[in-house]
């Protein structure tokens, strides 16, 4: 029986979000002229804020504007590697590193479950010693290019729990996994918090802090 430790990434393991910085990193390194689209990205964020588009569409729009409609993996790889190197060097909470070491020492299977794209989350997770990654996928077309379209669901909110459950099923752990410890900074992960045996609110914002205090969940400061 394998105990699990499941981690959210942005603002939990990392100090700052990673999605927009990743796209900006790619634009600056590969096609700086794409920065002319920044005003349109601001408009897309406003459209999301007022409910005209959902988070998945926001991601696809920004991906298209800053990285392009499609890109070959060989062109994407050096961008991903350099971005992951920068994140591991400058954007990882000290407490996250300590928690990963602790969970590994306890013999837990370490899983990253993130709304961020797997195309770069996989590389960050590998460098941090994670065993598995559950995240937002990208469509790879018959042209073998990575497209600016999400494959399946955006791994956020209730969809994150569905994707974790799907991973548990496909990994053969449905009836064999043991205790589940889950770390996140945000109340959007409430479905996973409620599913886990041991919810841990990490550097929580106000709403999650209040909820954690009401329900007796652990609170940790990873700074």
PDB file of C-alpha atoms in Angstrom:
ATOM      1  CA  UNK A   1       0.000   0.000   0.000  1.00  0.00           C
ATOM      2  CA  UNK A   2       1.400   3.378  -1.041  1.00  0.00           C
ATOM      3  CA  UNK A   3       0.724   6.584   0.874  1.00  0.00           C
ATOM      4  CA  UNK A   4       0.482   9.675  -1.323  1.00  0.00           C
ATOM      5  CA  UNK A   5       1.567  13.298  -0.981  1.00  0.00           C
ATOM      6  CA  UNK A   6      -0.121  15.494  -3.594  1.00  0.00           C
ATOM      7  CA  UNK A   7       1.053  19.065  -4.189  1.00  0.00           C
ATOM      8  CA  UNK A   8      -0.484  21.987  -6.042  1.00  0.00           C
ATOM      9  CA  UNK A   9       2.245  23.952  -7.852  1.00  0.00           C
ATOM     10  CA  UNK A  10       1.613  27.668  -8.447  1.00  0.00           C
ATOM     11  CA  UNK A  11       1.956  29.673  -5.215  1.00  0.00           C
ATOM     12  CA  UNK A  12       2.188  26.409  -3.251  1.00  0.00           C
ATOM     13  CA  UNK A  13       5.452  24.862  -4.367  1.00  0.00           C
ATOM     14  CA  UNK A  14       6.367  28.062  -6.215  1.00  0.00           C
ATOM     15  CA  UNK A  15       6.428  31.564  -4.781  1.00  0.00           C
ATOM     16  CA  UNK A  16       4.826  33.085  -7.865  1.00  0.00           C
ATOM     17  CA  UNK A  17       2.561  31.865 -10.688  1.00  0.00           C
ATOM     18  CA  UNK A  18       4.263  30.222 -13.651  1.00  0.00           C
ATOM     19  CA  UNK A  19       1.871  30.183 -16.617  1.00  0.00           C
ATOM     20  CA  UNK A  20       2.122  33.756 -17.950  1.00  0.00           C
ATOM     21  CA  UNK A  21       5.839  33.960 -17.048  1.00  0.00           C
ATOM     22  CA  UNK A  22       6.388  30.780 -19.098  1.00  0.00           C
ATOM     23  CA  UNK A  23       4.704  32.279 -22.155  1.00  0.00           C
ATOM     24  CA  UNK A  24       6.607  35.556 -21.754  1.00  0.00           C
ATOM     25  CA  UNK A  25       9.860  33.595 -21.395  1.00  0.00           C
ATOM     26  CA  UNK A  26       9.114  31.763 -24.648  1.00  0.00           C
ATOM     27  CA  UNK A  27       8.199  34.949 -26.498  1.00  0.00           C
ATOM     28  CA  UNK A  28      11.327  36.793 -25.376  1.00  0.00           C
ATOM     29  CA  UNK A  29      13.605  33.846 -26.227  1.00  0.00           C
ATOM     30  CA  UNK A  30      11.992  32.781 -29.499  1.00  0.00           C
ATOM     31  CA  UNK A  31       9.962  35.619 -31.027  1.00  0.00           C
ATOM     32  CA  UNK A  32      10.206  38.963 -29.178  1.00  0.00           C
ATOM     33  CA  UNK A  33       7.916  40.551 -31.751  1.00  0.00           C
ATOM     34  CA  UNK A  34       5.040  38.644 -30.141  1.00  0.00           C
ATOM     35  CA  UNK A  35       5.229  41.030 -27.192  1.00  0.00           C
ATOM     36  CA  UNK A  36       3.152  43.424 -29.322  1.00  0.00           C
ATOM     37  CA  UNK A  37       0.219  41.198 -28.360  1.00  0.00           C
ATOM     38  CA  UNK A  38       0.455  42.096 -24.663  1.00  0.00           C
ATOM     39  CA  UNK A  39      -2.486  44.559 -24.872  1.00  0.00           C
ATOM     40  CA  UNK A  40      -4.639  41.752 -26.309  1.00  0.00           C
ATOM     41  CA  UNK A  41      -3.562  39.497 -23.448  1.00  0.00           C
ATOM     42  CA  UNK A  42      -4.690  42.192 -21.014  1.00  0.00           C
ATOM     43  CA  UNK A  43      -8.046  42.284 -22.810  1.00  0.00           C
ATOM     44  CA  UNK A  44      -8.368  38.498 -22.575  1.00  0.00           C
ATOM     45  CA  UNK A  45      -7.769  38.700 -18.828  1.00  0.00           C
ATOM     46  CA  UNK A  46     -10.510  41.311 -18.536  1.00  0.00           C
ATOM     47  CA  UNK A  47     -12.807  39.047 -20.575  1.00  0.00           C
ATOM     48  CA  UNK A  48     -12.078  36.230 -18.116  1.00  0.00           C
ATOM     49  CA  UNK A  49     -12.634  38.483 -15.107  1.00  0.00           C
ATOM     50  CA  UNK A  50     -16.099  39.506 -16.322  1.00  0.00           C
ATOM     51  CA  UNK A  51     -17.059  35.952 -17.265  1.00  0.00           C
ATOM     52  CA  UNK A  52     -16.948  36.167 -21.059  1.00  0.00           C
ATOM     53  CA  UNK A  53     -14.432  33.304 -21.318  1.00  0.00           C
ATOM     54  CA  UNK A  54     -13.371  30.537 -18.938  1.00  0.00           C
ATOM     55  CA  UNK A  55      -9.871  29.799 -17.642  1.00  0.00           C
ATOM     56  CA  UNK A  56      -9.234  27.150 -20.284  1.00  0.00           C
ATOM     57  CA  UNK A  57     -10.020  29.545 -23.135  1.00  0.00           C
ATOM     58  CA  UNK A  58      -7.886  32.237 -21.475  1.00  0.00           C
ATOM     59  CA  UNK A  59      -4.933  29.834 -21.485  1.00  0.00           C
ATOM     60  CA  UNK A  60      -5.455  28.883 -25.120  1.00  0.00           C
ATOM     61  CA  UNK A  61      -5.719  32.506 -26.252  1.00  0.00           C
ATOM     62  CA  UNK A  62      -2.566  33.573 -24.412  1.00  0.00           C
ATOM     63  CA  UNK A  63      -0.685  30.498 -25.636  1.00  0.00           C
ATOM     64  CA  UNK A  64      -1.649  31.317 -29.216  1.00  0.00           C
ATOM     65  CA  UNK A  65      -0.584  34.953 -28.899  1.00  0.00           C
ATOM     66  CA  UNK A  66       2.786  34.467 -27.176  1.00  0.00           C
ATOM     67  CA  UNK A  67       3.949  31.021 -28.313  1.00  0.00           C
ATOM     68  CA  UNK A  68       2.075  30.621 -31.584  1.00  0.00           C
ATOM     69  CA  UNK A  69      -0.670  28.349 -32.873  1.00  0.00           C
ATOM     70  CA  UNK A  70       1.694  25.384 -33.041  1.00  0.00           C
ATOM     71  CA  UNK A  71       5.336  24.597 -32.296  1.00  0.00           C
ATOM     72  CA  UNK A  72       7.535  21.550 -32.846  1.00  0.00           C
ATOM     73  CA  UNK A  73       8.701  19.828 -29.625  1.00  0.00           C
ATOM     74  CA  UNK A  74      12.355  20.214 -30.643  1.00  0.00           C
ATOM     75  CA  UNK A  75      11.884  24.007 -30.732  1.00  0.00           C
ATOM     76  CA  UNK A  76       9.934  23.958 -27.482  1.00  0.00           C
ATOM     77  CA  UNK A  77      12.398  21.819 -25.510  1.00  0.00           C
ATOM     78  CA  UNK A  78      15.169  24.428 -24.967  1.00  0.00           C
ATOM     79  CA  UNK A  79      12.542  26.995 -23.937  1.00  0.00           C
ATOM     80  CA  UNK A  80      11.061  24.580 -21.398  1.00  0.00           C
ATOM     81  CA  UNK A  81      14.466  23.568 -20.058  1.00  0.00           C
ATOM     82  CA  UNK A  82      15.672  27.138 -19.566  1.00  0.00           C
ATOM     83  CA  UNK A  83      12.364  28.151 -17.953  1.00  0.00           C
ATOM     84  CA  UNK A  84      12.410  25.166 -15.576  1.00  0.00           C
ATOM     85  CA  UNK A  85      16.011  25.903 -14.625  1.00  0.00           C
ATOM     86  CA  UNK A  86      15.075  29.490 -13.766  1.00  0.00           C
ATOM     87  CA  UNK A  87      12.039  28.419 -11.715  1.00  0.00           C
ATOM     88  CA  UNK A  88      13.978  25.855  -9.686  1.00  0.00           C
ATOM     89  CA  UNK A  89      16.732  28.398  -9.021  1.00  0.00           C
ATOM     90  CA  UNK A  90      14.552  31.380  -8.057  1.00  0.00           C
ATOM     91  CA  UNK A  91      10.891  30.488  -7.566  1.00  0.00           C
ATOM     92  CA  UNK A  92      10.615  27.492  -5.193  1.00  0.00           C
ATOM     93  CA  UNK A  93       9.503  27.909  -1.589  1.00  0.00           C
ATOM     94  CA  UNK A  94      11.990  26.640   0.979  1.00  0.00           C
ATOM     95  CA  UNK A  95       9.132  24.979   2.845  1.00  0.00           C
ATOM     96  CA  UNK A  96       8.145  23.045  -0.266  1.00  0.00           C
ATOM     97  CA  UNK A  97      11.614  21.538  -0.531  1.00  0.00           C
ATOM     98  CA  UNK A  98      11.471  20.572   3.136  1.00  0.00           C
ATOM     99  CA  UNK A  99       8.011  19.014   2.739  1.00  0.00           C
ATOM    100  CA  UNK A 100       9.082  17.011  -0.320  1.00  0.00           C
ATOM    101  CA  UNK A 101      12.093  15.678   1.585  1.00  0.00           C
ATOM    102  CA  UNK A 102       9.897  14.814   4.573  1.00  0.00           C
ATOM    103  CA  UNK A 103       7.275  13.026   2.468  1.00  0.00           C
ATOM    104  CA  UNK A 104       9.944  11.073   0.619  1.00  0.00           C
ATOM    105  CA  UNK A 105      11.520  10.064   3.918  1.00  0.00           C
ATOM    106  CA  UNK A 106       8.097   8.761   4.993  1.00  0.00           C
ATOM    107  CA  UNK A 107       7.988   6.599   1.862  1.00  0.00           C
ATOM    108  CA  UNK A 108       5.182   8.516   0.202  1.00  0.00           C
ATOM    109  CA  UNK A 109       4.632   8.649  -3.549  1.00  0.00           C
ATOM    110  CA  UNK A 110       5.085  12.333  -4.447  1.00  0.00           C
ATOM    111  CA  UNK A 111       2.601  13.742  -6.976  1.00  0.00           C
ATOM    112  CA  UNK A 112       2.323  17.211  -8.514  1.00  0.00           C
ATOM    113  CA  UNK A 113      -1.270  18.129  -9.443  1.00  0.00           C
ATOM    114  CA  UNK A 114      -1.360  21.475 -11.211  1.00  0.00           C
ATOM    115  CA  UNK A 115      -3.485  23.568 -13.527  1.00  0.00           C
ATOM    116  CA  UNK A 116      -0.268  24.543 -15.298  1.00  0.00           C
ATOM    117  CA  UNK A 117       0.622  22.919 -18.596  1.00  0.00           C
ATOM    118  CA  UNK A 118       2.424  19.605 -18.269  1.00  0.00           C
ATOM    119  CA  UNK A 119       4.707  20.626 -21.115  1.00  0.00           C
ATOM    120  CA  UNK A 120       6.775  22.591 -18.564  1.00  0.00           C
ATOM    121  CA  UNK A 121       5.415  21.322 -15.222  1.00  0.00           C
ATOM    122  CA  UNK A 122       6.859  17.871 -16.018  1.00  0.00           C
ATOM    123  CA  UNK A 123      10.380  19.290 -16.226  1.00  0.00           C
ATOM    124  CA  UNK A 124      10.056  21.349 -13.030  1.00  0.00           C
ATOM    125  CA  UNK A 125       8.622  18.317 -11.212  1.00  0.00           C
ATOM    126  CA  UNK A 126      11.449  16.066 -12.389  1.00  0.00           C
ATOM    127  CA  UNK A 127      14.048  18.510 -11.092  1.00  0.00           C
ATOM    128  CA  UNK A 128      12.300  18.672  -7.720  1.00  0.00           C
ATOM    129  CA  UNK A 129      12.059  14.914  -7.331  1.00  0.00           C
ATOM    130  CA  UNK A 130       8.356  14.303  -7.931  1.00  0.00           C
ATOM    131  CA  UNK A 131       7.299  10.794  -8.925  1.00  0.00           C
ATOM    132  CA  UNK A 132       4.219  11.734 -10.974  1.00  0.00           C
ATOM    133  CA  UNK A 133       2.590  14.775 -12.581  1.00  0.00           C
ATOM    134  CA  UNK A 134      -1.114  15.429 -13.123  1.00  0.00           C
ATOM    135  CA  UNK A 135      -1.665  18.620 -15.096  1.00  0.00           C
ATOM    136  CA  UNK A 136      -3.235  20.367 -18.037  1.00  0.00           C
ATOM    137  CA  UNK A 137      -2.349  18.628 -21.288  1.00  0.00           C
ATOM    138  CA  UNK A 138      -1.703  20.064 -24.735  1.00  0.00           C
ATOM    139  CA  UNK A 139      -2.975  18.697 -28.023  1.00  0.00           C
ATOM    140  CA  UNK A 140      -0.255  17.297 -30.266  1.00  0.00           C
ATOM    141  CA  UNK A 141      -1.529  17.143 -33.836  1.00  0.00           C
ATOM    142  CA  UNK A 142      -0.812  14.753 -36.678  1.00  0.00           C
ATOM    143  CA  UNK A 143       1.795  17.303 -37.733  1.00  0.00           C
ATOM    144  CA  UNK A 144       3.651  16.380 -34.501  1.00  0.00           C
ATOM    145  CA  UNK A 145       3.391  19.991 -33.331  1.00  0.00           C
ATOM    146  CA  UNK A 146       2.184  21.128 -29.912  1.00  0.00           C
ATOM    147  CA  UNK A 147      -0.971  23.152 -30.550  1.00  0.00           C
ATOM    148  CA  UNK A 148      -2.420  26.034 -28.549  1.00  0.00           C
ATOM    149  CA  UNK A 149      -5.335  23.832 -27.495  1.00  0.00           C
ATOM    150  CA  UNK A 150      -5.919  22.026 -24.217  1.00  0.00           C
ATOM    151  CA  UNK A 151      -6.187  18.247 -24.364  1.00  0.00           C
ATOM    152  CA  UNK A 152      -9.053  17.189 -22.133  1.00  0.00           C
ATOM    153  CA  UNK A 153      -9.801  19.344 -19.101  1.00  0.00           C
ATOM    154  CA  UNK A 154      -8.021  22.297 -17.559  1.00  0.00           C
ATOM    155  CA  UNK A 155      -6.718  20.780 -14.296  1.00  0.00           C
ATOM    156  CA  UNK A 156      -8.449  23.310 -12.025  1.00  0.00           C
ATOM    157  CA  UNK A 157     -11.177  23.173  -9.391  1.00  0.00           C
ATOM    158  CA  UNK A 158     -13.452  20.103  -9.621  1.00  0.00           C
ATOM    159  CA  UNK A 159     -11.595  19.008 -12.771  1.00  0.00           C
ATOM    160  CA  UNK A 160      -8.413  18.582 -10.727  1.00  0.00           C
ATOM    161  CA  UNK A 161     -10.119  16.039  -8.472  1.00  0.00           C
ATOM    162  CA  UNK A 162     -11.517  14.209 -11.509  1.00  0.00           C
ATOM    163  CA  UNK A 163      -8.046  14.060 -13.047  1.00  0.00           C
ATOM    164  CA  UNK A 164      -6.496  12.840  -9.794  1.00  0.00           C
ATOM    165  CA  UNK A 165      -9.189  10.153  -9.532  1.00  0.00           C
ATOM    166  CA  UNK A 166      -8.519   9.141 -13.144  1.00  0.00           C
ATOM    167  CA  UNK A 167      -4.780   8.904 -12.427  1.00  0.00           C
ATOM    168  CA  UNK A 168      -5.453   6.797  -9.307  1.00  0.00           C
ATOM    169  CA  UNK A 169      -7.628   4.453 -11.389  1.00  0.00           C
ATOM    170  CA  UNK A 170      -5.154   4.118 -14.278  1.00  0.00           C
ATOM    171  CA  UNK A 171      -2.235   3.642 -11.890  1.00  0.00           C
ATOM    172  CA  UNK A 172      -3.948   0.680 -10.271  1.00  0.00           C
ATOM    173  CA  UNK A 173      -4.142   2.482  -6.917  1.00  0.00           C
ATOM    174  CA  UNK A 174      -7.921   2.804  -6.587  1.00  0.00           C
ATOM    175  CA  UNK A 175      -8.206   0.302  -3.732  1.00  0.00           C
ATOM    176  CA  UNK A 176      -4.567   0.086  -2.747  1.00  0.00           C
ATOM    177  CA  UNK A 177      -3.376   3.614  -1.994  1.00  0.00           C
ATOM    178  CA  UNK A 178      -3.136   4.533   1.649  1.00  0.00           C
ATOM    179  CA  UNK A 179      -3.166   7.879   3.415  1.00  0.00           C
ATOM    180  CA  UNK A 180      -3.388  10.964   1.163  1.00  0.00           C
ATOM    181  CA  UNK A 181      -1.794  14.255   2.218  1.00  0.00           C
ATOM    182  CA  UNK A 182      -2.694  17.259   0.019  1.00  0.00           C
ATOM    183  CA  UNK A 183      -1.067  20.692  -0.072  1.00  0.00           C
ATOM    184  CA  UNK A 184      -2.462  23.822  -1.725  1.00  0.00           C
ATOM    185  CA  UNK A 185      -2.642  27.577  -1.232  1.00  0.00           C
ATOM    186  CA  UNK A 186      -6.044  28.193  -2.832  1.00  0.00           C
ATOM    187  CA  UNK A 187      -9.697  27.528  -2.091  1.00  0.00           C
ATOM    188  CA  UNK A 188     -10.278  26.496  -5.732  1.00  0.00           C
ATOM    189  CA  UNK A 189      -8.789  23.159  -4.625  1.00  0.00           C
ATOM    190  CA  UNK A 190     -11.616  22.598  -2.126  1.00  0.00           C
ATOM    191  CA  UNK A 191     -12.766  19.346  -3.844  1.00  0.00           C
ATOM    192  CA  UNK A 192      -9.302  17.816  -3.384  1.00  0.00           C
ATOM    193  CA  UNK A 193      -8.970  19.181   0.161  1.00  0.00           C
ATOM    194  CA  UNK A 194     -12.240  17.445   1.059  1.00  0.00           C
ATOM    195  CA  UNK A 195     -11.174  14.190  -0.621  1.00  0.00           C
ATOM    196  CA  UNK A 196      -7.751  13.989   1.030  1.00  0.00           C
ATOM    197  CA  UNK A 197      -7.163  12.354   4.399  1.00  0.00           C
ATOM    198  CA  UNK A 198      -4.855  15.155   5.505  1.00  0.00           C
ATOM    199  CA  UNK A 199      -5.542  18.580   3.944  1.00  0.00           C
ATOM    200  CA  UNK A 200      -2.747  21.122   4.440  1.00  0.00           C
ATOM    201  CA  UNK A 201      -3.355  24.793   3.609  1.00  0.00           C
ATOM    202  CA  UNK A 202      -0.022  26.324   2.589  1.00  0.00           C
ATOM    203  CA  UNK A 203       0.436  30.108   2.818  1.00  0.00           C
ATOM    204  CA  UNK A 204      -3.341  30.342   2.343  1.00  0.00           C
ATOM    205  CA  UNK A 205      -5.184  33.439   1.185  1.00  0.00           C
ATOM    206  CA  UNK A 206      -7.939  34.772   3.447  1.00  0.00           C
ATOM    207  CA  UNK A 207     -10.835  32.611   2.284  1.00  0.00           C
ATOM    208  CA  UNK A 208      -8.872  29.358   2.480  1.00  0.00           C
ATOM    209  CA  UNK A 209      -7.367  30.335   5.839  1.00  0.00           C
ATOM    210  CA  UNK A 210     -10.824  30.897   7.317  1.00  0.00           C
ATOM    211  CA  UNK A 211     -12.081  27.611   5.893  1.00  0.00           C
ATOM    212  CA  UNK A 212      -9.044  25.697   7.182  1.00  0.00           C
ATOM    213  CA  UNK A 213      -9.495  27.160  10.660  1.00  0.00           C
ATOM    214  CA  UNK A 214     -13.205  26.246  10.648  1.00  0.00           C
ATOM    215  CA  UNK A 215     -12.522  22.659   9.594  1.00  0.00           C
ATOM    216  CA  UNK A 216      -9.398  22.071  11.627  1.00  0.00           C
ATOM    217  CA  UNK A 217      -7.076  21.594   8.659  1.00  0.00           C
ATOM    218  CA  UNK A 218      -3.358  22.043   9.100  1.00  0.00           C
ATOM    219  CA  UNK A 219      -1.861  25.444   8.242  1.00  0.00           C
ATOM    220  CA  UNK A 220       1.758  25.713   7.124  1.00  0.00           C
ATOM    221  CA  UNK A 221       3.979  28.681   6.250  1.00  0.00           C
ATOM    222  CA  UNK A 222       6.477  27.638   3.589  1.00  0.00           C
ATOM    223  CA  UNK A 223       8.316  30.933   3.391  1.00  0.00           C
TER     224      UNK A 223
END
